[in-house]
Structures are given as structure tokens and as C-alpha cells.
Short mmCIF file of C-alpha atoms in Angstrom, two decimals:
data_model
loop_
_atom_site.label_atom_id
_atom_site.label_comp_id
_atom_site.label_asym_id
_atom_site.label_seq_id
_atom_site.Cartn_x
_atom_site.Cartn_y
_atom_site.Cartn_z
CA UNK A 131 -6.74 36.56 11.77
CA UNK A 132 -9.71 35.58 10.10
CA UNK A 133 -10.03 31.83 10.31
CA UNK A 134 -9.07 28.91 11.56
CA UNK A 135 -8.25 25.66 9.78
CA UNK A 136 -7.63 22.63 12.45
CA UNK A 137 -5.47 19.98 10.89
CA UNK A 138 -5.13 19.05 7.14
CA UNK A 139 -6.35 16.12 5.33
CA UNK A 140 -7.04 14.19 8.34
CA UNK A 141 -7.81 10.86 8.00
CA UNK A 142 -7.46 7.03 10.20
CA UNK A 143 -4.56 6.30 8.06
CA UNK A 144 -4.92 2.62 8.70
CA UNK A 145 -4.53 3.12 12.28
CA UNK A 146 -4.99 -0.15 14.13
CA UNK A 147 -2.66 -0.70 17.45
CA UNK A 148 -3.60 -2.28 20.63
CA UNK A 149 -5.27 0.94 21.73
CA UNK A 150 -7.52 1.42 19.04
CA UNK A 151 -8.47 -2.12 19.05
CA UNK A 152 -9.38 -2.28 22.97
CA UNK A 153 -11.29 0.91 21.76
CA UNK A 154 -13.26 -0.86 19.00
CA UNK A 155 -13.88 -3.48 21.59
CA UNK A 156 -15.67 -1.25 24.24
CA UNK A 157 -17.58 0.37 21.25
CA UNK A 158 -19.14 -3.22 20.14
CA UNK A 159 -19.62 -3.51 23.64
CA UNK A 160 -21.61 -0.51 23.99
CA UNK A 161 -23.47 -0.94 20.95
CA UNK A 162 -24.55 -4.50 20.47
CA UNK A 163 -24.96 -5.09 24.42
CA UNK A 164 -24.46 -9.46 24.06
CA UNK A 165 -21.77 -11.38 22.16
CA UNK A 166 -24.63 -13.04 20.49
CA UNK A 167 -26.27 -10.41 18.57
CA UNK A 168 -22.86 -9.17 17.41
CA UNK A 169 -22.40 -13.05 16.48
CA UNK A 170 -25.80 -12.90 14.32
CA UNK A 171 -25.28 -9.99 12.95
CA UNK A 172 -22.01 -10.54 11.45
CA UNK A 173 -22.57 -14.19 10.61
CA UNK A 174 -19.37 -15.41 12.91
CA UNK A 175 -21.31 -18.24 13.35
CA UNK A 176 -19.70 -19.89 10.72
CA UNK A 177 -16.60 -21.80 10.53
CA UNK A 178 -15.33 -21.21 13.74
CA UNK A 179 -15.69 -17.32 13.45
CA UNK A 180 -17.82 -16.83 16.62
CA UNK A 181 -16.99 -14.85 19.47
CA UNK A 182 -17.65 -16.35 23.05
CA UNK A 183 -16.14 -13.85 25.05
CA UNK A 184 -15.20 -10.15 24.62
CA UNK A 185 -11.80 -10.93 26.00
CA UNK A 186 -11.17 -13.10 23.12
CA UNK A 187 -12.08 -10.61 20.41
CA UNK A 188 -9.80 -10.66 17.55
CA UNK A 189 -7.76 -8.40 15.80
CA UNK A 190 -9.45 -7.02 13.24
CA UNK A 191 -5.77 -6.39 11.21
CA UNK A 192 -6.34 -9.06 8.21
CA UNK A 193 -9.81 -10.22 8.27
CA UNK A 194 -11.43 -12.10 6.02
CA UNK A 195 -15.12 -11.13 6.81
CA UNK A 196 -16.46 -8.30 5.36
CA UNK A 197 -18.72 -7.35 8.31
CA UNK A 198 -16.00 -7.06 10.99
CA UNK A 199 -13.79 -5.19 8.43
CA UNK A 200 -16.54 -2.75 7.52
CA UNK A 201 -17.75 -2.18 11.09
CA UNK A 202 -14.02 -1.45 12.16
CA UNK A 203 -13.72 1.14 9.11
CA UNK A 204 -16.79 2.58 10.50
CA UNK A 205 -15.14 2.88 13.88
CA UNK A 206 -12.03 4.35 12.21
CA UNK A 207 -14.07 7.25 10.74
CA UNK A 208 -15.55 7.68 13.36
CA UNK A 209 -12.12 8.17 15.45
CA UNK A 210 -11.70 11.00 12.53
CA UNK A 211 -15.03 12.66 13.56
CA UNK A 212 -14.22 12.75 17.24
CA UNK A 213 -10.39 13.81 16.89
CA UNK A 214 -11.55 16.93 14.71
CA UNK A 215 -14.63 17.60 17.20
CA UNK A 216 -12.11 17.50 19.98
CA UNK A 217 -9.67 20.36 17.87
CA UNK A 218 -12.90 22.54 17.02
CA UNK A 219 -13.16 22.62 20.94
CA UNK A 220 -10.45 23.82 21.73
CA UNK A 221 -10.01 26.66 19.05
CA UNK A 222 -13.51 27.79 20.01
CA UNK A 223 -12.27 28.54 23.55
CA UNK A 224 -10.09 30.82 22.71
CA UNK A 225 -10.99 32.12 19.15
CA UNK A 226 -13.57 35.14 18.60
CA UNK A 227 -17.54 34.69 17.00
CA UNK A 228 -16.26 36.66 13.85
CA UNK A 229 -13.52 33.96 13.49
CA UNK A 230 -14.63 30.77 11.44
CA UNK A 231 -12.78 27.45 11.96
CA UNK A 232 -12.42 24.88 8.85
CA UNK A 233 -10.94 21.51 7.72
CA UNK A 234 -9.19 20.32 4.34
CA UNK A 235 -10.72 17.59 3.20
CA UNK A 236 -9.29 15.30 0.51
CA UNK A 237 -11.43 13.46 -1.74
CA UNK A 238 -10.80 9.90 -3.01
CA UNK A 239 -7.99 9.78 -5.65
CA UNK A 240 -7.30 7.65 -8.75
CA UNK A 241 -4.69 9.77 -10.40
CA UNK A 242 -6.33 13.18 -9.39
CA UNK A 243 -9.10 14.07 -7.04
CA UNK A 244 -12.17 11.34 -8.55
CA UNK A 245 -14.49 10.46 -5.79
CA UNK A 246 -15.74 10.25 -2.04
CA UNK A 247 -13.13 9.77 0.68
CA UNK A 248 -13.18 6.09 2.04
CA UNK A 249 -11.49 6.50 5.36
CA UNK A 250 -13.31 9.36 6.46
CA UNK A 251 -17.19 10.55 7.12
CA UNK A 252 -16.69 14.10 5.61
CA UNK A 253 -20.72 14.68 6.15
CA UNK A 254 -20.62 13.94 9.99
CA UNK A 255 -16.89 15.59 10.05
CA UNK A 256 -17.90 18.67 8.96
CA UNK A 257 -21.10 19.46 11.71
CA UNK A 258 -18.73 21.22 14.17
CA UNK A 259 -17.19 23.16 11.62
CA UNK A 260 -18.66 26.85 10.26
CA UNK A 261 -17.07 26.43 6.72
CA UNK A 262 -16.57 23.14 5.04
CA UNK A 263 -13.20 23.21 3.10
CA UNK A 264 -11.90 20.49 0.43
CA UNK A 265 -8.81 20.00 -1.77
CA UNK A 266 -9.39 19.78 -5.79
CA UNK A 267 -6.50 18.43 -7.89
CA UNK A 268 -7.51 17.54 -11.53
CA UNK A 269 -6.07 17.09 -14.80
CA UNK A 270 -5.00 20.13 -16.99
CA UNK A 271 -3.49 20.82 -20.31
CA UNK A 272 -4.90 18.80 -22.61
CA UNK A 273 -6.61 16.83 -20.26
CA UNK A 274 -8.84 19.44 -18.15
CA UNK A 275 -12.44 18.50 -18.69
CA UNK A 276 -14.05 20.82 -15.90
CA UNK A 277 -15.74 17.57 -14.89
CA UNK A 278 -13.23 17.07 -11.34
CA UNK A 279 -13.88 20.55 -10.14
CA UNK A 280 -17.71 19.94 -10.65
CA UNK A 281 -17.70 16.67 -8.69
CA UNK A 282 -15.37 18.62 -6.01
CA UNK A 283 -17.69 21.21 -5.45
CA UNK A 284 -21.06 19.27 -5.20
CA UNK A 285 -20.10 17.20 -2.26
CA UNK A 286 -18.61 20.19 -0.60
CA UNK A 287 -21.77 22.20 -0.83
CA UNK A 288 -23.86 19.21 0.63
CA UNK A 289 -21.36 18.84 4.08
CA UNK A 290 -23.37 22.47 5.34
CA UNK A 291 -26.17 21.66 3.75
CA UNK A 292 -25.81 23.64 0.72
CA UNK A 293 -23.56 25.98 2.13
CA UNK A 294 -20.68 27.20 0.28
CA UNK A 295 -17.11 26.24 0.68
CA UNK A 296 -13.98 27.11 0.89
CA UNK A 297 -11.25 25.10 -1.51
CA UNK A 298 -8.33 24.95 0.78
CA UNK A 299 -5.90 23.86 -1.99
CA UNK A 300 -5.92 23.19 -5.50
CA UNK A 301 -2.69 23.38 -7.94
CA UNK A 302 -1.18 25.95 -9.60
CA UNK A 303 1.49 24.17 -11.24
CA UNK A 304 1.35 20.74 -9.01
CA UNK A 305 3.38 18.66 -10.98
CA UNK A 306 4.66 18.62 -14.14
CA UNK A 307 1.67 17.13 -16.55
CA UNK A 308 -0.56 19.71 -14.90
CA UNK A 309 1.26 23.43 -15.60
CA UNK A 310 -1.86 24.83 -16.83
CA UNK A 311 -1.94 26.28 -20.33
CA UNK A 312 -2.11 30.12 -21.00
CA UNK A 313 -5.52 31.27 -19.46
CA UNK A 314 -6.15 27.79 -17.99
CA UNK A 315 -5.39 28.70 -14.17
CA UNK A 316 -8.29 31.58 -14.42
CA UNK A 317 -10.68 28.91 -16.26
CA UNK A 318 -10.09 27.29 -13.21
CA UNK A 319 -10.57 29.64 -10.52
CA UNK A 320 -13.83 30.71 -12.23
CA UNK A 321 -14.92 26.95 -12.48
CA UNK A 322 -14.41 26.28 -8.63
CA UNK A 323 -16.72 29.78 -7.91
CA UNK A 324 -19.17 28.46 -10.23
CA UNK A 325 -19.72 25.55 -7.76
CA UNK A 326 -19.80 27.49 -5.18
CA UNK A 327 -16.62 28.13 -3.69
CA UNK A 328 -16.00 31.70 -1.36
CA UNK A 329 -12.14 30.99 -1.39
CA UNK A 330 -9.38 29.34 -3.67
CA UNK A 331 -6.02 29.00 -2.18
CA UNK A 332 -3.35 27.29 -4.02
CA UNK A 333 -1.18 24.47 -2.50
CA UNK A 334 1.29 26.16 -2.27
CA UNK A 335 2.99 29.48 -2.58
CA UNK A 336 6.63 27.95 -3.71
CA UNK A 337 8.02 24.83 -4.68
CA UNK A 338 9.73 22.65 -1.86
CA UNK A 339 13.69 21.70 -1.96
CA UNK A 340 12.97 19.28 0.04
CA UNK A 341 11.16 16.28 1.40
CA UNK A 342 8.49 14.63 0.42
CA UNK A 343 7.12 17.19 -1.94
CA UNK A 344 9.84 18.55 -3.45
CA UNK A 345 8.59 18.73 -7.21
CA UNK A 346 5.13 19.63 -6.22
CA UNK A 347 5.28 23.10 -7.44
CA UNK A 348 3.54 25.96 -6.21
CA UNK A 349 3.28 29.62 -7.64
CA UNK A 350 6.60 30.20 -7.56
CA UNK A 351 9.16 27.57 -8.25
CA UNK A 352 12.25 27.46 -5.87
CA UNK A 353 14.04 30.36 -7.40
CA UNK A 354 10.89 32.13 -5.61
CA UNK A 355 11.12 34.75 -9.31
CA UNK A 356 7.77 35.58 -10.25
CA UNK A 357 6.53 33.64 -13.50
CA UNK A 358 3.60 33.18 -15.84
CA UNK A 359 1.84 31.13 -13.19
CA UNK A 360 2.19 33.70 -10.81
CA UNK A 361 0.93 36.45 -13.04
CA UNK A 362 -1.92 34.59 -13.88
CA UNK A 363 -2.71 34.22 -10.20
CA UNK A 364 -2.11 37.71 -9.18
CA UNK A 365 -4.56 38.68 -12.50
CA UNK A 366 -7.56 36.49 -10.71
CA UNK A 367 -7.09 38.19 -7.42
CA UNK A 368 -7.59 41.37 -9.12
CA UNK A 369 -10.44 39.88 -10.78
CA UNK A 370 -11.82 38.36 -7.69
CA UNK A 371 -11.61 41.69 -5.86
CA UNK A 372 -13.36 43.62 -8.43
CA UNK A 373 -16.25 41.26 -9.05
CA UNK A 374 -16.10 39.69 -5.38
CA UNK A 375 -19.19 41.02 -3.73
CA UNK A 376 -21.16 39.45 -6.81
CA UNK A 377 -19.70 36.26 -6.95
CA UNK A 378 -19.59 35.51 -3.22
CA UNK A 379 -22.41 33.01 -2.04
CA UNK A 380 -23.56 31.93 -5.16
CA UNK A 381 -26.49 29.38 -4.50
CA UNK A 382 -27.39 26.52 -6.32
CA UNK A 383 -30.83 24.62 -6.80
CA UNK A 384 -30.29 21.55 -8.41
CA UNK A 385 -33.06 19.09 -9.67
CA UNK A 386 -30.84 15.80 -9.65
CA UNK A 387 -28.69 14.37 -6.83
CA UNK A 388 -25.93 11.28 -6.79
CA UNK A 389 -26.97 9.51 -3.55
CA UNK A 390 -23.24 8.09 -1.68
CA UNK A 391 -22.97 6.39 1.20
CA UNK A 392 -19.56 5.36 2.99
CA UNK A 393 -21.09 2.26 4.75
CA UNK A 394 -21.74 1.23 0.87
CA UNK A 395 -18.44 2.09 -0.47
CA UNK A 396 -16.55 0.66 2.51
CA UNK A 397 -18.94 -2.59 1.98
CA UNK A 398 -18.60 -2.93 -2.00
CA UNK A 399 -14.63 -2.47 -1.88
CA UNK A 400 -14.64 -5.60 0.09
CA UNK A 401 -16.02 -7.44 -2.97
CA UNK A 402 -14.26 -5.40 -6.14
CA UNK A 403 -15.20 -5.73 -9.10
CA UNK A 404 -13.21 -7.66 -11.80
CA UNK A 405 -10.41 -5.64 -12.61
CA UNK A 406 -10.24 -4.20 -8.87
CA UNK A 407 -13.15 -2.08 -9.72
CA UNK A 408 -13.77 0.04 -6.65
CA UNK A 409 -17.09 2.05 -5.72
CA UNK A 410 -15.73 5.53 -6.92
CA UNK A 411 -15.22 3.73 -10.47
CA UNK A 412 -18.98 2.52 -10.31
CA UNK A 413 -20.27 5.73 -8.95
CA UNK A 414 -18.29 8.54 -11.51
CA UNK A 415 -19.73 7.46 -14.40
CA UNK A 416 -23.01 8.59 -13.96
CA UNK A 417 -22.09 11.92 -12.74
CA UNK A 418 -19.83 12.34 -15.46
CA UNK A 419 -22.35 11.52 -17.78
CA UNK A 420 -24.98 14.33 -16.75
CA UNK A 421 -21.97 16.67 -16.32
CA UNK A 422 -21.40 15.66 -20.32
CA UNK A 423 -25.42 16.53 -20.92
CA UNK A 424 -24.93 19.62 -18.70
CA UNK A 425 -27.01 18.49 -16.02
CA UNK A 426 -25.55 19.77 -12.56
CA UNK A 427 -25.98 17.24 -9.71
CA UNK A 428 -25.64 17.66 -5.74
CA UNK A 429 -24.06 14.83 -4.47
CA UNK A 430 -25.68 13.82 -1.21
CA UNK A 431 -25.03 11.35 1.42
CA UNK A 432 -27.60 9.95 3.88
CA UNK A 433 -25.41 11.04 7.03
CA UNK A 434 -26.02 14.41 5.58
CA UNK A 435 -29.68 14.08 6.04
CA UNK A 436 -31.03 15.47 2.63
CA UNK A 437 -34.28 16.64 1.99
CA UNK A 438 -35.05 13.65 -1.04
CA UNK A 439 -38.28 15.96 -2.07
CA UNK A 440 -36.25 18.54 -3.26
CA UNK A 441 -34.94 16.76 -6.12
CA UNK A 442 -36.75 15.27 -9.45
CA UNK A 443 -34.16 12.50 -9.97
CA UNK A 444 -31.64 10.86 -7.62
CA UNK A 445 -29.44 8.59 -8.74
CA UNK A 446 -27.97 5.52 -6.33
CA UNK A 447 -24.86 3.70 -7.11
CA UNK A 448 -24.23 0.93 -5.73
CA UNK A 449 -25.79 0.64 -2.65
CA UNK A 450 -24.35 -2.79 -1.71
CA UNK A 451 -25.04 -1.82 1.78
CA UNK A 452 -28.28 -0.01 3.71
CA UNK A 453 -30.77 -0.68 6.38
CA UNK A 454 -34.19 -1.17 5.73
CA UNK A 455 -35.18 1.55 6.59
CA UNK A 456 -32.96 3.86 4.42
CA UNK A 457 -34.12 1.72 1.24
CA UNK A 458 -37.70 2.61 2.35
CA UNK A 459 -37.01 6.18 2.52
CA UNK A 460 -35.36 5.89 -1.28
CA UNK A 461 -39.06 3.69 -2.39
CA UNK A 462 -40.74 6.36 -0.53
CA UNK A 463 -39.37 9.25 -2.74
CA UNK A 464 -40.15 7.06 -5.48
CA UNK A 465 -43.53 6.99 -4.77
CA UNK A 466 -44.23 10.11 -3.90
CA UNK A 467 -43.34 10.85 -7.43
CA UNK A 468 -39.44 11.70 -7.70
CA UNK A 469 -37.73 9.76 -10.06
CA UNK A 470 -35.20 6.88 -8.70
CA UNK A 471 -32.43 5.31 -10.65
CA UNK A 472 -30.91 2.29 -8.76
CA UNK A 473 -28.22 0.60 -10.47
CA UNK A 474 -26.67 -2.77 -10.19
CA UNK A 475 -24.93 -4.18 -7.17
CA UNK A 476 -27.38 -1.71 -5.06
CA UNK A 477 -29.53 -3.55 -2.10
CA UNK A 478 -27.34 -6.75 -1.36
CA UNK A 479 -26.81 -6.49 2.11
CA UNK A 480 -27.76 -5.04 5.87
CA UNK A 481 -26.36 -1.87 7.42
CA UNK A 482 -23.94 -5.02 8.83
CA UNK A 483 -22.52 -6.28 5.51
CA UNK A 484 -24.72 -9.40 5.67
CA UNK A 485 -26.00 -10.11 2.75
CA UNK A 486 -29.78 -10.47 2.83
CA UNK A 487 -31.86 -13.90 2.47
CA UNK A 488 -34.10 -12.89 -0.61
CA UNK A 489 -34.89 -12.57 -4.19
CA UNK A 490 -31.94 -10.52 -5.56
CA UNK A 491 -32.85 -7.07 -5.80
CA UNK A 492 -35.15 -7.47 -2.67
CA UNK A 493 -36.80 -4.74 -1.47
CA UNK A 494 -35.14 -1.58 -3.94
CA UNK A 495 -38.00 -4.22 -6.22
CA UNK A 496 -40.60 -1.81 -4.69
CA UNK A 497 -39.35 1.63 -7.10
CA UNK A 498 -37.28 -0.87 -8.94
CA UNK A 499 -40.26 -2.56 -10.53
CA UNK A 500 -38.79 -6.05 -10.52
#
């Protein structure tokens, strides 16, 4: 035994009963101290929003303000956070200090595996864990562009501050669109050690005749007879032993970072796009674009605490929502000579969803230049 991994893919999954809602309750309680400042801060005082009593707070199931929604999402990650603190606990009492203990993490999906997880904080997540681990699923055959396992791999690296990573799953055959090609599955493997990955496991050793997942295949379909699949993955293991000792922890120094930020993401999906354009659609783009002009990119979040002077450029996506204080830490980069590349919908509103009572784009003006 090696390892631990405590749960899989563990997020709030829209989790909102009594309990967790007398839970949200106390933790307004605790952290706004008086009904009104919670009533300023989330503008309830407004068509009959406001809150006079903390026994008549409302369900949060179904509302219509963006504030309450996005500090109860908050809340909901933060449940995440806790419940996988509270597993790391107890493995540590009884596991040994050569053992490490992970978690899968799941990235946002459209399709594949395309962007940062809404429902979960992976960057405050992963500080009890030793290894950060993360699930890559991406297109293949014609349609495998390298560009998913980058983006995988850069967030990963940034959850242990630049630590590498394990990637608990990613497909061998998955479904049926993504059999990989002759010599694609290696292409692969090599890809996700390029980012900076100590481990590939594939999800999962034979297909299912059953349940929910029964055409997901895995390296063996449910004849369990090896195939080409299966020859190709016992090929990289022999090619991963052999070259092992030089391709484990493989560092990278990158010069350019995409700055994300839950609290945004959680804020800007309240107000979509046209089209139901969501944050991950706003925020891809540019990464994809300097993974077309092959320039590799951490992808950093400010719960992560990064070290901004490290990098030359750092690009923000829609920032709809940040204190004051982490926009001045952005202008401060800026002028102290790093290059900053704000882009539209970026300085709206507070850490609270409110949006802010000045010239639009306020105080991102300051490295901005408006």
C-alpha cells in the first residue's frame, strides 16, 4: 500500500436540505455579526428582500439574487473543503509517513474535461492533501488537439504550488468517439508527463455490464481478452519503467499565468452570456490561444496564493467578481512592471456580487489605462 485516495470526484452536488440551510444560517451569522450588514451587503434592501430576523432567513433553493446565490455556492464549496479535511484526518491516524493520501478531482465539463470546477474550491481542497490528483477526459481521433491535457495539467500543478500531480483517471477507450487511434494512447500518456504528471491511471481496467457506466470502456472490454488498447497500455508501462527515474518530477517555469477565481465564475454564471455563455467559455479561449502560439501557461487562482512576480504576463478573464483589495494586488503587479491583460466583463462587482457604484471598468482603470 502506497497511497491513499479519500473519495472520488467529490463535489456539493446541489445539496441544499434543511440541515445545510440551518448551517448556512449560523455561518452568515458568524460572519457578518448583524442582519444589517448582511442586508447592505447583498442589497436585500430592495423590494421587499430584507432580512429582519435570522429566524426568518430564506431558503436559498430558487433565488433570484445573485449575492445570496453566490454566497450559498461559496458555503457549498466550502462544505466540500471541510468533508475532505475531515477524511484526510482520519486516514492520517492510521496510515504511515511513507504513505501519501490524494483526491480525484474533476474539472468543469462541456463535452470533455474544458475548464475550472464550479461547485468545488480545488485550491483550498487540496491543502490537506500530499499529492493533488485530477481526472482528464478529452477528445481523440480526429479530434485530439493536446490542448485539454495542457489545461488539465496547469491547474493541477498550481493546487501544491507547483507540485506535480497525479492523474487519477483519464480514458483509454471511454466511449466510443474517443478509441484512440494507433499510437494515440502513448501520445497521450507522454502529453500528461509533459505537464507534469508522476502517475496516469486509466478509468478503468474493464468495461462495466452494468449500471450507470456500462459503455464506458476501459482497457479491456467485457470479454476481459486483451486488445490493441491494452497492448498499447502495457507498451507505456514498459516505457514508463525504463525512462521513469528521468521523467519523474519534471518542473516547470512558466512566464504567463491565466488568473481564475471561483467567486468570479460562480458570480458571472449568474448573468450568462447570450447564448448561455458560461465563464469556462470566456476563460478557454485565451489559453487555447497561447497553447496554439506554444506559449505554456500556469493557471492560478487567488485562493492558491501565487507569487504574481514570478510571471511576465497574467491574463484575467472575467473577473466579474473581486474585492478591492485583490484588484489592487493585480494593478500592483502591473506596476511593478508585469504585464496585465484584463478582459471584458472583469471588475463589475464586490467580493458580495454587488455590483459597484462607478465608472464601468472602475478601479482595473488603474493597469487598464481607461
Amino acid at each position: 500500500m502506497i497511497g491513499y485516495q479519500v473519495d472520488n470526484e467529490t463535489k456539493p452536488y446541489n445539496t441544499a436540505g434543511p440541515n445545510v440551510q440551518a448551517a448556512f444560517v449560523t455561518a452568515m451569522q458568524k460572519k457578518w455579526g448583524s442582519l444589517d450588514k448582511l442586508n447592505a451587503a447583498w442589497g436585500l434592501n430592495y423590494w421587499s428582500n430584507r432580512i429582519n430576523r435570522w429566524e426568518d432567513f430564506p431558503s436559498t433553493t430558487g433565488s433570484m439574487n445573485a449575492s445570496v446565490k453566490n454566497a450559498f455556492a461559496e458555503f457549498q464549496r466550502d462544505l466540500v473543503t471541510e468533508f475532505l479535511a475531515w477524511q484526510v484526518g482520519l486516514v492520517r491516524k492510521h496510515s504511515r509517513n511513507d504513505q501519501f493520501i490524494t483526491q480525484n478531482f474533476d474539472l468543469g465539463w462541456l463535452k470533455t474535461s474544458y475548464g475550472i470546477q464550479p461547485e468545488v474550491n480545488h485550491w483550498k481542497a487540496a491543502r490537506p492533501l500530499d499529492v493533488a490528483g485530477i481526472d482528464i477526459y478529452h477528445p481523440t481521433q480526429d479530434d485530439l488537439t493536446g490542448v485539454e491535457i495542457a489545461f488539465g495539467g496547469d491547474p493541477a500543478r498550481s493546487l501544491k504550488s507547483g507540485a506535480n500531480y497525479y492523474v487519477i483517471e483519464t480514458e483509454a477507450q471511454g466511449w466510443v468517439q474517443w478509441t484512440p487511434y494507433p499510437g494515440q494512447l502513448r501520445l497521450q500518456a507522454f502529453s500528461h508527463l509533459a505537464s507534469g504528471a508522476n502517475m496516469v491511471a486509466y478509468w478503468h481496467w474493464a468495461t462495466n455490464a452494468n449500471a450507470v457506466e456500462t459503455y464506458w470502456r476501459g482497457l479491456l472490454t467485457q470479454d476481459y481478452k486483451p486488445n490493441e488498447v491494452y497492448d498499447a497500455a502495457k507498451g507505456i508501462g514498459a516505457e514508463i519503467k525504463l525512462l521513469g527515474p528521468k521523467l519523474a518530477d519534471l518542473r516547470k517555469n512558466n512566464d504567463v499565468a491565466i488568473y481564475v477565481s471561483n467567486r468570479a465564475q460562480t458570480a458571472f454564471d449568474s448573468f450568462k452570456l447570450p447564448g448561455n455563455v458560461q465563464y469556462n467559455q470566456v476563460m478557454r479561449p485565451f489559453y487555447d490561444a497561447l497553447y496554439r502560439r506554444n506559449i505554456e501557461a500556469d493557471v492560478i487562482s487567488p485562493d492558491g496564493n501565487p507569487d504574481l512576480s514570478k510571471y511576465k504576463m497574467i491574463v484575467v478573464p472575467a473577473l466579474y467578481a473581486a474585492s478591492d483589495e485583490e484588484i489592487a494586488r493585480l494593478n500592483a503587479y502591473a506596476k511593478a512592471g508585469g504585464h496585465l491583460v484584463y478582459t471584458f466583463k472583469s471588475g463589475f462587482s464586490n467580493e458580495d456580487t454587488k455590483v459597484r457604484y462607478a465608472t464601468q471598468p472602475g478601479a482595473i482603470a488603474e493597469a487598464a489605462g481607461g
